[in-house]
Amino acid sequence: MIDQPLPDTPIAGPLAGVRILDLSSVVMGPYATQVLADLGADVIKVESPAGDNMRAVGPMRNPGMGHLYLHLNRNKRSIVLDLKTPEGLEACLKLAERCDAVLYNIRPQAMARLGLSYEAVAARNPRIVYVGAYGFGEAGPYAGRPAYDDLIQGQTGIAALSAQQSGDVPRYAPLTLADRAVGLHVGIALVSAVLSARTLGRGQQVEIPMFEGMAHLVLGDHLGGATFEPPMGPTGYARLLAPHRRPYATADGYICLLIYNDKHWRNFFDLIGRPELSRDPRFCTHGARAAHISEVYAFVAEVIATRPSQDWLDALARADIPASQLYTIDGLLQDEHLAATGFIHEMDHPSEGRIRTTAPLGRYAGTPTSIRRPAPRLGQHSREVLAEAGFGPEQIDAMLARGITQDGNTDGF
């Protein structure tokens, strides 16, 4: 675990010089901009006077600084704007004039009612990339429906796949899978469109719907026989749906094991004293194993149950067969590899004290990434950002007095 102080001088990452006006909240949009902010983009997070809902999700040391918010919003600057007021709207448009991209996650019609349609923003900045990250594509009949991670997991088959594989009831994956998976698409789309705008000299509208984004992910694995017309069999990827595709029970716990290629299987059969199984028609080729995958996994499960976990891990390592221990989240935090690579950071947050977070992903030799800023308090950078947009001290004071903005540096922390 690396003790990572915040740098005195911000280090420029590969996206240094890209400025994003982030009007999104909750997980999908903020996750996209967190990744981009880690890469060096200047992300200005516009929040309502009530703040992002994720601020309220505990545990937390201080109100409005919940654990999910802390991770999703590092490296960003927070400004409060009441966009339902003419002054708040004008301030937002002035900020957009100086940005490469605007990201939002409400319906386009709601943005238009606020006075922040693509046409209104592009009139102030023709090079703007205007990214909508919401539930469903506007061209389809589901446009405007509410979309949350659980609903999208259910609607794209993930919960049903869980039941099909386990023989149990449908279950959601125990993480915000749709938000984060589609959030990565949002980030890629935003950067791609900014690159295009810098090449062509004009911006564009971009739509990344959550439902279609997650369907893209699921069908990539599970279109199966429906890939062909007419269909050549059922949908689904049989290996992923095999009932025994799960951590294997040992004599004293569980291990994770994937015996994948022909060499792995020969080594496994030698390890268990059954070399003749290499010639068994169920096991002899990759295609044969795929055709009998449930039987293959059941056989492995029966064998693995006979010895303790560490015995298996040691023996499998000697045989060059891919295997690992089964971690809990607490165990993951103690992993020696993550500690050695500096993946887990501890740092001092100005208001929240000592916190633990993950490092920016990847290594960039010429433009290193960094955690330049901790997650901001609500409105912490309102004065700073408004001043950069050309507002004078008296104007900012007047906006503060009327509640159009807030100054997070006077909240008592």
PDB file of C-alpha atoms in Angstrom, residues 28 105-107 133-138 141-155 179 209-212:
ATOM      1  CA  MET A  28     -22.212   6.395 -14.976  1.00  0.00           C
ATOM      2  CA  ASN A 105     -27.184  12.410 -18.087  1.00  0.00           C
ATOM      3  CA  ILE A 106     -30.750  13.718 -18.200  1.00  0.00           C
ATOM      4  CA  ARG A 107     -33.075  13.594 -21.195  1.00  0.00           C
ATOM      5  CA  ALA A 133     -25.286   9.577 -21.398  1.00  0.00           C
ATOM      6  CA  TYR A 134     -28.786   8.458 -20.491  1.00  0.00           C
ATOM      7  CA  GLY A 135     -30.944   5.361 -20.401  1.00  0.00           C
ATOM      8  CA  PHE A 136     -32.231   4.698 -23.905  1.00  0.00           C
ATOM      9  CA  GLY A 137     -31.523   5.963 -27.402  1.00  0.00           C
ATOM     10  CA  GLU A 138     -33.811   8.769 -28.480  1.00  0.00           C
ATOM     11  CA  PRO A 141     -39.801   3.660 -28.132  1.00  0.00           C
ATOM     12  CA  TYR A 142     -38.068   3.463 -24.731  1.00  0.00           C
ATOM     13  CA  ALA A 143     -36.727   7.011 -24.994  1.00  0.00           C
ATOM     14  CA  GLY A 144     -37.272   8.874 -21.751  1.00  0.00           C
ATOM     15  CA  ARG A 145     -37.809   5.820 -19.568  1.00  0.00           C
ATOM     16  CA  PRO A 146     -36.022   5.857 -16.210  1.00  0.00           C
ATOM     17  CA  ALA A 147     -32.797   3.847 -16.238  1.00  0.00           C
ATOM     18  CA  TYR A 148     -30.883   2.636 -13.212  1.00  0.00           C
ATOM     19  CA  ASP A 149     -28.216  -0.018 -12.953  1.00  0.00           C
ATOM     20  CA  ASP A 150     -30.528  -2.700 -11.544  1.00  0.00           C
ATOM     21  CA  LEU A 151     -33.143  -2.085 -14.232  1.00  0.00           C
ATOM     22  CA  ILE A 152     -30.586  -2.213 -17.036  1.00  0.00           C
ATOM     23  CA  GLN A 153     -29.009  -5.393 -15.656  1.00  0.00           C
ATOM     24  CA  GLY A 154     -32.458  -6.963 -15.688  1.00  0.00           C
ATOM     25  CA  GLN A 155     -33.436  -5.649 -19.094  1.00  0.00           C
ATOM     26  CA  ASP A 179     -23.065   2.173 -14.893  1.00  0.00           C
ATOM     27  CA  PRO A 209     -27.434   5.073 -24.145  1.00  0.00           C
ATOM     28  CA  MET A 210     -27.084   2.803 -21.133  1.00  0.00           C
ATOM     29  CA  PHE A 211     -29.461   0.088 -22.389  1.00  0.00           C
ATOM     30  CA  GLU A 212     -27.841  -0.260 -25.785  1.00  0.00           C
TER      31      GLU A 212
END
